[in-house]
């Protein structure tokens, strides 16, 4: 996704003669923070009580801003200049791409939760991201995972830090923390599917430009996003100028969401899909996403807590089965403190190998 | 394990006033290299044809030497000044602790395999180790895993590199490589169990000293190693002066081995157990090892290839079950190219919690 704000973290050229011209680059891979809050006294406030001006100020610190928002009875959905924010009663999901400083906003989020929702305890933390293509363009706090872990450790004791996947290729970093609390959030089935895609098909990339579509709504239909999102979802999205796409969706009467972000520049193409929905089987959901974006490389994660049957089903399928048209280069099944996690990495097979697998692909532009 | 040769890799003190006295330290955690060889022409030589003087020269490069050796029809077993070496027809297992330079011997091993066994292709590589307690005392080649991976990549293309476990606590690094070959080694059931133990019980440590036992054989019986090793195994071992213990065992008429190395200094106590035996269920095997060493922390790995039923059983048990007396802090199930791997990390529960679990512990010295 490209915003109209130029990245501000390019290294300053100090060479005395002719400085090399830095080519335009945008880091599509997001930093993703999910926080679950509870109260040390058993009081039951809601994070949705945090006023808009406080949210704006918090996002200023992370270096992004709200473009538009939409709400139902359970969730507040914000499309940002760099990715997305979802706030429900006890959970905040903040996802920011580019050279944003997501973690710098963490202490403010915690302070706001205590002040406006009486939620003074962080029950669970998940911070994750793919390896950056250009870590040198990130702010100091996000330059490497060690630095991020050290920062998170300054707020949470006994957090765990993992690196999934081969250290030599695409990989995925995760920091988790869980606190045993007196008044925990009621445990409901919960799972999260995230699909991080690189090297998107050339014929897909141009669909996420102003040359192809007029606006987000036009892009949503014509790029085939409508086929990915469960029917009946409320959607708000943004097509950036000259290119890039962001979409938030939520399902009525629940805090189930889906979010998509596309960086369509060929040199560093990237798309992400994330959802906690349980209307559609996550394995089918994954197939639909891949049919839309036709990525060359896929990094896929599924979290499932102990009571999520659908999440566990999806994990088992990912462990047992291949994705048609892709070669699985790595799969890891991890038991964390309160849930399990499956991580898998895939690369596209050659065109000849995949020709038969795309037969059920509804929309093709080539 | 301590040898009577002082470690040679302490940083040279250059401070002009009074250099601080470097306290004695020995890195018990081993570097472990397992190589499987085959021939590009289908010829069938054996690595066991490599002459002893060539093996000695190879080990000189790694900075260790043979203390004694023993042989059956399938395997040559060497106890080294720093850990162990096993050579069978197509497989070399070299395990070295301290500040040895194991990987420096890699090109020599490959050259010897070609020269003396006509085994000119490396079919599989497994290089692994726990995080070092004192990486600063390691030679440059082994200072960090990135350096090791870069070195291994100079010999093998498309190798994979992983870090298992939380990056913040004990963790385990693995480099693997597999080549598709024309004349592969015949695929037989194969699995490897490795148990890396830290913070051994005080009452266990003194059993691996010259104060307690006269020699290796005495230590083998009185420290309870005899209860760990499958009955009927051939054993040769070494009790170091003043402390430290190494043992190699192999089962008759097969290339099944077991090896144990103990560093009993309280400040940096460590013990390792490794086996590919399939006489005893690996879960029972693990229980016996833990009853002997009573470690505070355990890092455990089980490799199983596609045709190893016993290896897969052990993996499933490790995934499903806890180890009595221990809290599992992490478990990961990984599908590699030609096998699966389970990694697990455990910490001892408090004494009160474990009192009932030690009832079947045959030998106690406290």
XYZ file of C-alpha atoms in Angstrom:
732
model
C 0.000 0.000 0.000
C 1.310 3.444 -0.870
C 0.155 6.553 0.892
C 0.548 10.049 -0.446
C 2.883 10.812 2.432
C 6.445 10.087 1.381
C 8.389 7.826 3.743
C 10.457 9.954 6.093
C 13.168 7.518 7.088
C 15.488 7.413 4.137
C 19.109 7.563 5.153
C 20.451 11.069 4.659
C 23.082 11.056 1.935
C 26.284 12.717 3.128
C 28.517 11.798 0.225
C 30.294 14.923 -1.005
C 30.272 14.238 -4.728
C 27.074 13.070 -6.423
C 24.788 11.180 -4.059
C 23.235 8.106 -5.640
C 19.545 8.559 -6.259
C 17.586 6.472 -3.786
C 14.943 4.540 -5.684
C 11.415 4.701 -4.404
C 10.596 1.904 -2.014
C 7.657 1.118 0.215
C 7.689 -1.594 2.917
C 4.357 -3.337 2.483
C 4.926 -5.874 5.257
C 3.063 -4.706 8.335
C 3.892 -4.600 11.989
C 0.925 -6.175 13.763
C 0.026 -5.656 17.409
C -2.939 -7.347 19.084
C -3.635 -6.530 22.720
C -6.267 -8.030 25.015
C -7.107 -6.033 28.117
C -8.807 -6.865 31.393
C -9.421 -5.185 34.713
C -7.622 -5.918 37.969
C -10.822 -5.096 39.860
C -13.338 -6.960 37.695
C -14.911 -3.742 36.415
C -16.207 -3.940 32.867
C -15.357 -0.902 30.796
C -14.924 -0.914 27.032
C -11.977 0.216 24.940
C -14.540 1.678 22.584
C -15.028 4.481 25.105
C -11.641 5.947 24.219
C -12.402 9.321 22.565
C -11.502 9.863 18.929
C -9.095 12.708 19.679
C -7.092 10.401 21.968
C -6.957 7.751 19.245
C -5.757 10.360 16.761
C -3.008 11.443 19.149
C -1.976 7.836 19.709
C -1.768 7.235 15.956
C 0.282 10.417 15.540
C 2.938 8.769 17.674
C 2.839 5.682 15.446
C 3.094 8.031 12.427
C -0.183 7.292 10.715
C -3.692 8.739 10.658
C -7.305 7.724 10.280
C -8.733 8.003 6.757
C -12.222 6.786 7.632
C -14.025 4.642 10.151
C -17.125 2.467 10.453
C -18.785 0.792 13.400
C -21.238 -1.873 14.451
C -22.414 -2.962 17.908
C -19.173 -4.806 18.633
C -16.292 -3.219 16.794
C -14.867 0.100 15.632
C -13.051 -0.225 12.327
C -10.526 2.364 11.110
C -8.773 2.450 7.749
C -5.472 4.253 8.257
C -3.031 6.071 6.028
C -0.816 3.042 6.709
C -3.050 -0.019 7.227
C -5.741 -0.561 9.879
C -7.013 -0.335 13.426
C -9.809 -2.359 15.026
C -11.080 -1.662 18.514
C -13.594 -3.871 20.295
C -14.526 -3.974 23.984
C -11.359 -5.682 25.233
C -9.156 -5.996 22.149
C -7.093 -3.580 20.066
C -5.603 -4.657 16.736
C -3.208 -2.137 15.232
C -1.534 -2.980 11.944
C 0.799 -0.499 10.292
C 3.073 -0.748 7.265
C 5.776 1.431 5.740
C 8.214 3.022 8.158
C 5.644 3.601 10.905
C 6.585 3.398 14.589
C 3.822 1.141 15.796
C 5.430 0.085 19.058
C 5.977 3.681 20.127
C 2.187 3.869 20.532
C 2.040 0.898 22.906
C 2.387 2.779 26.228
C -0.242 5.282 25.094
C -2.712 2.519 24.229
C -2.189 0.999 27.682
C -2.655 4.359 29.352
C -5.853 5.056 27.387
C -7.252 1.622 28.272
C -6.774 2.354 31.957
C -8.094 5.907 31.798
C -11.186 5.470 29.644
C -12.081 1.791 30.070
C -10.789 0.936 33.533
C -8.945 -1.887 31.781
C -5.681 -1.543 33.634
C -4.153 -4.935 32.817
C -2.806 -6.332 29.576
C -3.906 -9.962 29.525
C -2.342 -10.982 26.190
C 0.079 -9.461 23.702
C 0.833 -10.617 20.166
C 3.343 -8.630 18.185
C 4.332 -10.097 14.849
C 5.749 -9.266 11.483
C 7.440 -10.740 8.446
C 11.103 -9.927 7.879
C 11.400 -6.496 6.275
C 12.736 -6.172 2.740
C 14.570 -2.988 3.768
C 15.178 -3.021 7.545
C 17.623 -0.144 7.025
C 14.676 2.133 6.243
C 12.872 1.352 9.500
C 12.973 3.642 12.553
C 15.453 2.557 15.274
C 12.742 0.884 17.374
C 11.911 -1.470 14.498
C 15.348 -1.909 12.913
C 15.568 -5.522 14.039
C 13.577 -8.006 16.085
C 16.053 -7.960 18.964
C 15.389 -4.262 19.416
C 11.641 -4.826 19.288
C 11.865 -7.631 21.855
C 13.966 -5.511 24.188
C 11.401 -2.738 23.941
C 8.432 -5.060 24.557
C 10.263 -6.646 27.479
C 10.430 -3.248 29.115
C 6.619 -3.453 29.467
C 6.008 -7.185 29.849
C 7.902 -9.725 31.896
C 8.317 -13.280 30.703
C 7.249 -12.588 27.139
C 8.337 -15.129 24.540
C 10.019 -14.348 21.242
C 10.112 -16.663 18.236
C 11.392 -16.727 14.703
C 9.439 -19.054 12.426
C 10.697 -20.285 9.090
C 14.120 -20.604 7.599
C 16.415 -17.802 8.701
C 17.685 -17.677 5.125
C 14.407 -16.896 3.384
C 11.146 -15.244 4.300
C 10.518 -15.622 8.005
C 8.094 -14.430 10.632
C 8.783 -12.987 14.052
C 6.407 -13.289 16.978
C 6.453 -11.866 20.477
C 3.776 -13.156 22.850
C 2.938 -12.483 26.432
C 0.149 -13.800 28.669
C -0.640 -12.770 32.201
C -2.511 -14.953 34.654
C -5.225 -12.575 35.828
C -7.934 -12.634 38.427
C -10.700 -11.423 36.105
C -9.805 -12.699 32.640
C -11.803 -11.922 29.523
C -14.323 -14.726 29.032
C -12.765 -17.393 26.856
C -14.546 -17.783 23.550
C -13.453 -19.667 20.449
C -10.882 -17.457 18.771
C -8.625 -17.929 15.807
C -6.724 -15.665 13.466
C -5.670 -16.422 9.924
C -3.030 -14.212 8.366
C -1.726 -14.585 4.821
C 1.301 -12.514 3.814
C 1.924 -12.591 0.082
C 4.886 -11.440 -2.005
C 5.727 -11.425 -5.720
C 2.120 -10.979 -6.823
C 1.204 -11.893 -10.372
C 1.785 -9.040 -12.849
C -1.804 -9.289 -14.054
C -3.044 -8.738 -10.516
C -0.858 -5.753 -9.650
C -2.400 -3.221 -12.027
C -5.866 -3.817 -10.572
C -4.807 -1.928 -7.471
C -3.968 1.316 -9.294
C -5.919 4.462 -10.149
C -5.357 3.580 -13.810
C -7.605 0.556 -13.382
C -10.166 1.536 -10.774
C -11.836 4.811 -9.795
C -11.926 4.288 -6.047
C -11.906 1.669 -3.304
C -15.438 0.505 -4.007
C -14.684 0.071 -7.708
C -11.458 -1.777 -6.887
C -13.275 -4.009 -4.380
C -15.580 -5.344 -7.097
C -13.289 -5.360 -10.112
C -10.198 -6.789 -8.403
C -12.255 -9.633 -7.002
C -12.013 -8.690 -3.323
C -15.791 -9.208 -3.137
C -15.198 -12.927 -3.718
C -12.864 -13.150 -0.721
C -14.974 -11.421 1.913
C -17.875 -13.361 3.465
C -21.222 -12.245 2.075
C -23.048 -9.576 4.038
C -19.949 -8.005 5.522
C -19.761 -4.267 6.022
C -16.845 -2.879 4.069
C -14.925 0.365 3.877
C -11.845 0.675 1.733
C -9.385 3.046 0.092
C -7.652 3.070 -3.262
C -4.521 5.193 -2.938
C -3.132 7.543 -5.582
C -1.387 6.441 -7.746
C -1.675 2.895 -6.369
C -2.220 0.773 -3.283
C -5.344 -0.545 -1.618
C -6.608 -0.992 1.950
C -9.843 -2.611 3.065
C -11.526 -3.262 6.383
C -14.592 -5.453 6.711
C -16.618 -6.705 9.653
C -19.466 -9.125 9.947
C -22.714 -7.846 11.447
C -23.406 -8.262 15.141
C -19.961 -9.576 15.955
C -16.371 -8.476 16.314
C -15.340 -10.630 13.375
C -13.236 -8.664 10.941
C -11.182 -9.024 7.793
C -8.552 -6.664 6.498
C -6.568 -6.481 3.275
C -3.623 -4.301 2.293
C -1.994 -4.269 -1.112
C 1.329 -2.766 -2.198
C 1.151 -3.276 -5.976
C 4.529 -1.929 -7.085
C 6.171 -4.742 -9.020
C 9.627 -4.250 -7.471
C 8.330 -4.855 -3.934
C 4.793 -6.174 -4.366
C 3.066 -7.349 -1.221
C -0.454 -8.110 -0.038
C -1.764 -9.152 3.334
C -5.038 -10.708 4.378
C -6.094 -11.181 7.968
C -9.315 -12.394 9.528
C -10.827 -13.924 12.635
C -14.123 -14.774 10.851
C -15.682 -18.175 11.436
C -18.386 -18.089 8.755
C -16.244 -19.684 6.056
C -13.787 -22.546 6.552
C -10.321 -21.005 6.817
C -8.856 -23.428 4.302
C -11.427 -22.343 1.667
C -10.830 -18.760 2.745
C -7.127 -19.207 2.051
C -7.757 -20.694 -1.401
C -9.950 -17.723 -2.334
C -7.334 -15.217 -1.218
C -4.629 -16.945 -3.248
C -6.844 -17.081 -6.318
C -7.290 -13.333 -6.071
C -3.667 -12.300 -5.538
C -1.740 -15.144 -7.228
C 1.368 -14.577 -5.091
C 4.740 -16.118 -5.840
C 5.486 -16.584 -2.132
C 3.146 -17.091 0.794
C 3.716 -16.874 4.497
C 0.693 -18.152 6.380
C -0.147 -18.310 10.069
C -3.157 -19.652 11.962
C -3.616 -19.081 15.671
C -6.309 -21.119 17.425
C -7.158 -21.063 21.104
C -8.078 -24.233 22.964
C -11.809 -23.852 22.335
C -11.681 -22.939 18.637
C -12.728 -26.064 16.717
C -12.625 -24.265 13.357
C -9.191 -22.852 14.011
C -7.857 -26.253 14.977
C -9.415 -27.821 11.875
C -7.687 -25.266 9.663
C -4.376 -25.892 11.413
C -4.648 -29.624 10.882
C -5.477 -29.154 7.212
C -2.497 -26.889 6.765
C -0.291 -29.466 8.425
C -1.641 -32.387 6.419
C -2.330 -30.873 3.014
C -0.489 -28.975 0.336
C -1.973 -25.869 -1.291
C -2.629 -26.676 -4.935
C -0.188 -24.901 -7.203
C 2.298 -24.295 -4.400
C 5.262 -26.109 -2.943
C 5.377 -26.003 0.836
C 8.908 -25.197 1.906
C 8.287 -25.253 5.640
C 5.513 -25.892 8.125
C 5.737 -25.577 11.901
C 3.170 -26.420 14.545
C 3.778 -24.609 17.821
C 2.073 -24.985 21.164
C 2.040 -21.594 22.867
C 0.800 -20.819 26.357
C -2.910 -20.493 25.622
C -3.192 -21.508 21.969
C -1.562 -23.326 19.107
C -0.005 -21.776 16.048
C 0.668 -23.138 12.600
C 3.209 -21.367 10.445
C 3.712 -22.368 6.827
C 5.660 -21.029 3.894
C 4.918 -21.787 0.244
C 6.385 -20.906 -3.130
C 4.511 -21.066 -6.408
C 5.244 -24.030 -8.639
C 6.169 -23.319 -12.250
C 3.334 -22.264 -14.590
C 3.163 -25.689 -16.185
C 2.640 -27.354 -12.792
C -0.173 -25.025 -11.785
C -2.167 -24.846 -15.031
C -4.705 -27.415 -13.866
C -5.129 -25.941 -10.399
C -6.484 -22.594 -11.506
C -9.559 -23.987 -13.201
C -11.868 -22.804 -10.436
C -10.393 -19.320 -10.504
C -13.392 -17.101 -11.212
C -11.668 -13.969 -12.423
C -8.627 -13.789 -14.642
C -7.367 -10.762 -16.436
C -4.719 -12.399 -18.578
C 32.939 -32.291 30.101
C 36.350 -30.977 31.037
C 39.509 -32.174 29.373
C 42.977 -31.744 30.841
C 43.804 -29.445 27.970
C 43.017 -25.890 28.961
C 40.731 -24.035 26.563
C 42.842 -21.990 24.165
C 40.353 -19.366 23.106
C 40.164 -16.976 26.000
C 40.305 -13.390 24.871
C 43.799 -12.042 25.390
C 43.739 -9.345 28.060
C 45.396 -6.177 26.822
C 44.417 -3.854 29.640
C 47.520 -2.045 30.892
C 46.768 -1.985 34.601
C 45.602 -5.148 36.353
C 43.701 -7.460 34.027
C 40.613 -8.949 35.623
C 41.020 -12.615 36.366
C 38.911 -14.599 33.907
C 37.021 -17.241 35.845
C 37.279 -20.776 34.593
C 34.534 -21.666 32.172
C 33.847 -24.618 29.920
C 31.154 -24.628 27.210
C 29.495 -28.006 27.632
C 26.954 -27.501 24.825
C 28.206 -29.323 21.749
C 28.311 -28.482 18.090
C 26.820 -31.475 16.299
C 27.395 -32.355 12.647
C 25.788 -35.350 10.961
C 26.663 -36.010 7.332
C 25.254 -38.676 5.013
C 27.309 -39.459 1.942
C 26.546 -41.183 -1.356
C 28.277 -41.734 -4.654
C 27.529 -39.961 -7.916
C 28.451 -43.139 -9.818
C 26.643 -45.712 -7.687
C 29.896 -47.191 -6.361
C 29.672 -48.510 -2.804
C 32.680 -47.587 -0.701
C 32.618 -47.151 3.065
C 33.644 -44.180 5.176
C 35.146 -46.717 7.548
C 37.997 -47.145 5.053
C 39.353 -43.707 5.949
C 42.733 -44.388 7.626
C 43.220 -43.498 11.274
C 46.004 -41.014 10.586
C 43.676 -39.061 8.277
C 40.996 -39.002 10.956
C 43.547 -37.739 13.462
C 44.595 -34.961 11.102
C 40.956 -34.012 10.498
C 40.317 -33.838 14.251
C 43.443 -31.707 14.711
C 41.751 -29.086 12.561
C 38.639 -29.274 14.745
C 40.956 -28.948 17.804
C 40.284 -32.265 19.484
C 41.830 -35.738 19.559
C 40.886 -39.367 19.917
C 41.172 -40.790 23.429
C 40.048 -44.317 22.549
C 37.971 -46.177 19.999
C 35.882 -49.313 19.669
C 34.278 -51.015 16.701
C 31.667 -53.524 15.627
C 30.645 -54.715 12.156
C 28.723 -51.522 11.404
C 30.227 -48.602 13.277
C 33.503 -47.094 14.472
C 33.098 -45.295 17.776
C 35.615 -42.721 19.025
C 35.633 -40.985 22.387
C 37.351 -37.627 21.911
C 39.103 -35.154 24.178
C 36.018 -33.003 23.450
C 33.007 -35.297 22.896
C 32.564 -38.012 20.245
C 32.856 -39.273 16.684
C 30.909 -42.109 15.055
C 31.677 -43.359 11.570
C 29.537 -45.908 9.757
C 29.497 -46.826 6.065
C 27.722 -43.705 4.815
C 27.328 -41.528 7.899
C 29.666 -39.400 10.005
C 28.533 -37.965 13.329
C 30.971 -35.497 14.864
C 30.061 -33.863 18.151
C 32.474 -31.480 19.831
C 32.143 -29.219 22.857
C 34.269 -26.475 24.421
C 35.798 -23.988 22.009
C 36.474 -26.532 19.270
C 36.276 -25.584 15.589
C 34.096 -28.387 14.360
C 33.029 -26.819 11.083
C 36.616 -26.170 10.058
C 36.915 -29.953 9.648
C 33.968 -30.160 7.239
C 35.882 -29.763 3.933
C 38.430 -32.341 5.098
C 35.704 -34.871 5.928
C 34.214 -34.381 2.457
C 37.605 -34.760 0.820
C 38.366 -37.950 2.793
C 34.966 -39.428 1.864
C 35.744 -38.933 -1.803
C 39.314 -40.162 -1.617
C 38.924 -43.260 0.541
C 35.288 -44.249 0.066
C 34.434 -42.947 -3.409
C 31.554 -41.194 -1.678
C 31.809 -37.909 -3.514
C 28.373 -36.470 -2.729
C 26.918 -35.166 0.485
C 23.305 -36.343 0.493
C 22.226 -34.829 3.823
C 23.650 -32.370 6.323
C 22.437 -31.647 9.834
C 24.349 -29.101 11.859
C 22.828 -28.161 15.178
C 23.601 -26.733 18.560
C 22.072 -25.100 21.587
C 22.780 -21.413 22.177
C 26.187 -21.050 23.814
C 26.454 -19.714 27.365
C 29.590 -17.805 26.373
C 29.588 -17.177 22.595
C 32.385 -14.656 23.154
C 34.736 -17.548 23.940
C 34.030 -19.370 20.672
C 36.328 -19.199 17.634
C 35.201 -16.737 14.919
C 33.627 -19.479 12.795
C 31.271 -20.378 15.651
C 30.710 -16.951 17.236
C 27.122 -16.826 16.075
C 24.715 -18.876 14.009
C 24.719 -16.393 11.120
C 28.450 -16.963 10.708
C 27.974 -20.723 10.810
C 25.189 -20.563 8.219
C 27.269 -18.400 5.911
C 30.109 -20.894 6.167
C 27.862 -23.916 5.528
C 26.255 -22.123 2.589
C 29.674 -21.870 0.984
C 29.553 -25.681 0.639
C 25.844 -26.383 0.212
C 23.263 -24.530 -1.838
C 19.678 -24.207 -0.682
C 20.391 -25.249 2.883
C 17.795 -24.247 5.460
C 18.500 -22.551 8.768
C 16.159 -22.529 11.747
C 16.031 -21.262 15.283
C 13.742 -23.280 17.533
C 12.470 -22.083 20.871
C 12.065 -18.679 22.383
C 14.805 -16.304 21.307
C 14.888 -15.047 24.887
C 15.720 -18.305 26.634
C 17.459 -21.537 25.700
C 17.114 -22.143 21.994
C 18.387 -24.513 19.372
C 19.831 -23.785 15.956
C 19.610 -26.150 13.020
C 21.060 -26.063 9.535
C 19.868 -28.765 7.146
C 20.593 -29.578 3.555
C 19.365 -32.395 1.310
C 20.461 -33.144 -2.216
C 18.344 -35.072 -4.687
C 20.798 -37.714 -5.837
C 20.834 -40.439 -8.441
C 22.079 -43.165 -6.112
C 20.747 -42.308 -2.653
C 21.542 -44.280 0.473
C 18.773 -46.855 0.925
C 16.022 -45.373 3.070
C 15.671 -47.208 6.361
C 13.738 -46.141 9.432
C 15.868 -43.539 11.141
C 15.333 -41.294 14.106
C 17.519 -39.349 16.487
C 16.712 -38.323 20.030
C 18.842 -35.636 21.609
C 18.397 -34.351 25.159
C 20.387 -31.279 26.186
C 20.264 -30.683 29.924
C 21.324 -27.699 32.042
C 21.280 -26.875 35.765
C 21.806 -30.473 36.852
C 20.873 -31.419 40.405
C 23.689 -30.758 42.896
C 23.519 -34.349 44.090
C 24.139 -35.577 40.543
C 27.081 -33.315 39.710
C 29.608 -34.800 42.127
C 29.133 -38.282 40.652
C 31.022 -37.168 37.573
C 34.219 -36.241 39.433
C 37.402 -38.111 40.330
C 36.463 -37.584 43.982
C 33.507 -39.893 43.534
C 34.580 -42.440 40.905
C 37.889 -44.010 39.967
C 37.430 -44.120 36.211
C 34.835 -44.172 33.436
C 33.743 -47.729 34.128
C 33.254 -46.987 37.818
C 31.326 -43.804 36.991
C 29.173 -45.666 34.448
C 27.874 -48.012 37.161
C 27.768 -45.712 40.187
C 26.294 -42.658 38.455
C 23.517 -44.798 37.010
C 24.480 -44.513 33.348
C 24.056 -48.306 33.139
C 20.327 -47.808 33.695
C 20.068 -45.469 30.701
C 21.865 -47.529 28.065
C 19.997 -50.470 26.505
C 21.184 -53.807 27.894
C 23.914 -55.549 25.934
C 25.424 -52.392 24.479
C 29.183 -52.135 24.027
C 30.453 -49.154 25.995
C 33.663 -47.166 26.241
C 33.888 -44.091 28.377
C 36.183 -41.589 30.049
C 36.127 -39.870 33.419
C 38.173 -36.700 33.118
C 40.474 -35.252 35.796
C 39.291 -33.536 37.945
C 35.778 -33.911 36.537
C 33.699 -34.498 33.417
C 32.476 -37.642 31.752
C 32.093 -38.904 28.171
C 30.556 -42.162 27.020
C 29.969 -43.864 23.686
C 27.862 -46.990 23.337
C 26.689 -49.033 20.372
C 24.349 -51.938 20.033
C 25.738 -55.136 18.540
C 25.346 -55.830 14.842
C 23.952 -52.420 14.027
C 24.984 -48.797 13.704
C 22.769 -47.846 16.612
C 24.653 -45.673 19.077
C 24.203 -43.663 22.229
C 26.503 -40.970 23.547
C 26.615 -38.995 26.777
C 28.712 -36.006 27.783
C 28.672 -34.386 31.192
C 30.072 -31.031 32.296
C 29.523 -31.228 36.071
C 30.797 -27.824 37.196
C 27.918 -26.250 39.110
C 28.371 -22.788 37.579
C 27.821 -24.095 34.026
C 26.581 -27.663 34.443
C 25.467 -29.413 31.281
C 24.801 -32.939 30.096
C 23.826 -34.271 26.706
C 22.359 -37.573 25.641
C 21.936 -38.627 22.035
C 20.814 -41.877 20.451
C 19.337 -43.415 17.321
C 18.568 -46.723 19.083
C 15.225 -48.374 18.476
C 15.352 -51.081 21.168
C 13.685 -48.978 23.836
C 10.750 -46.590 23.320
C 12.213 -43.078 23.078
C 9.745 -41.705 25.600
C 10.867 -44.253 28.214
C 14.440 -43.562 27.177
C 13.895 -39.882 27.879
C 12.394 -40.555 31.308
C 15.414 -42.678 32.270
C 17.862 -39.995 31.183
C 16.041 -37.335 33.208
C 15.931 -39.575 36.274
C 19.707 -39.925 36.049
C 20.639 -36.274 35.539
C 17.739 -34.429 37.205
C 18.244 -31.305 35.088
C 16.618 -27.974 35.831
C 16.173 -27.225 32.127
C 15.745 -29.560 29.169
C 15.972 -28.966 25.462
C 14.792 -32.010 23.573
C 14.685 -32.847 19.867
C 13.435 -35.888 17.965
C 14.054 -36.320 14.254
C 12.097 -39.052 12.466
C 12.211 -39.880 8.785
C 9.069 -40.868 6.898
C 9.524 -44.594 7.523
C 10.412 -44.454 11.224
C 7.297 -45.558 13.116
C 9.058 -45.454 16.492
C 10.405 -41.981 15.856
C 6.969 -40.714 14.870
C 5.420 -42.334 17.943
C 7.914 -40.561 20.176
C 7.229 -37.261 18.438
C 3.490 -37.618 18.935
C 3.962 -38.462 22.612
C 6.140 -35.427 23.097
C 3.539 -33.278 21.403
C 0.625 -34.705 23.395
C 2.126 -35.373 26.812
C 3.953 -33.501 29.505
C 7.078 -34.896 31.166
C 6.255 -35.599 34.793
C 7.954 -33.127 37.104
C 8.512 -30.614 34.320
C 6.651 -27.690 32.851
C 6.794 -27.550 29.067
C 7.522 -23.992 28.017
C 7.511 -24.605 24.282
C 6.966 -27.386 21.773
C 7.301 -27.146 17.997
C 6.539 -29.722 15.321
C 8.356 -29.052 12.071
C 8.060 -30.741 8.705
C 11.470 -30.686 7.044
C 12.313 -31.909 3.559
C 12.721 -35.609 4.300
C 11.688 -35.931 7.937
C 9.785 -34.356 10.770
C 11.261 -32.772 13.860
C 9.866 -32.139 17.291
C 11.553 -29.565 19.482
C 10.511 -29.112 23.096
C 11.782 -27.122 26.054
C 11.012 -27.904 29.689
C 11.815 -26.434 33.073
C 11.672 -28.324 36.348
C 8.678 -27.690 38.575
C 9.318 -26.774 42.192
C 10.471 -29.587 44.511
C 7.058 -29.893 46.099
C 5.410 -30.473 42.703
C 7.837 -33.199 41.678
C 8.056 -35.204 44.904
C 5.584 -37.824 43.699
C 7.107 -38.163 40.249
C 10.469 -39.450 41.392
C 9.127 -42.565 43.050
C 10.431 -44.817 40.268
C 13.857 -43.221 40.404
C 16.153 -46.161 41.147
C 19.224 -44.364 42.412
C 19.262 -41.348 44.648
C 22.250 -40.003 46.461
C 20.546 -37.366 48.556
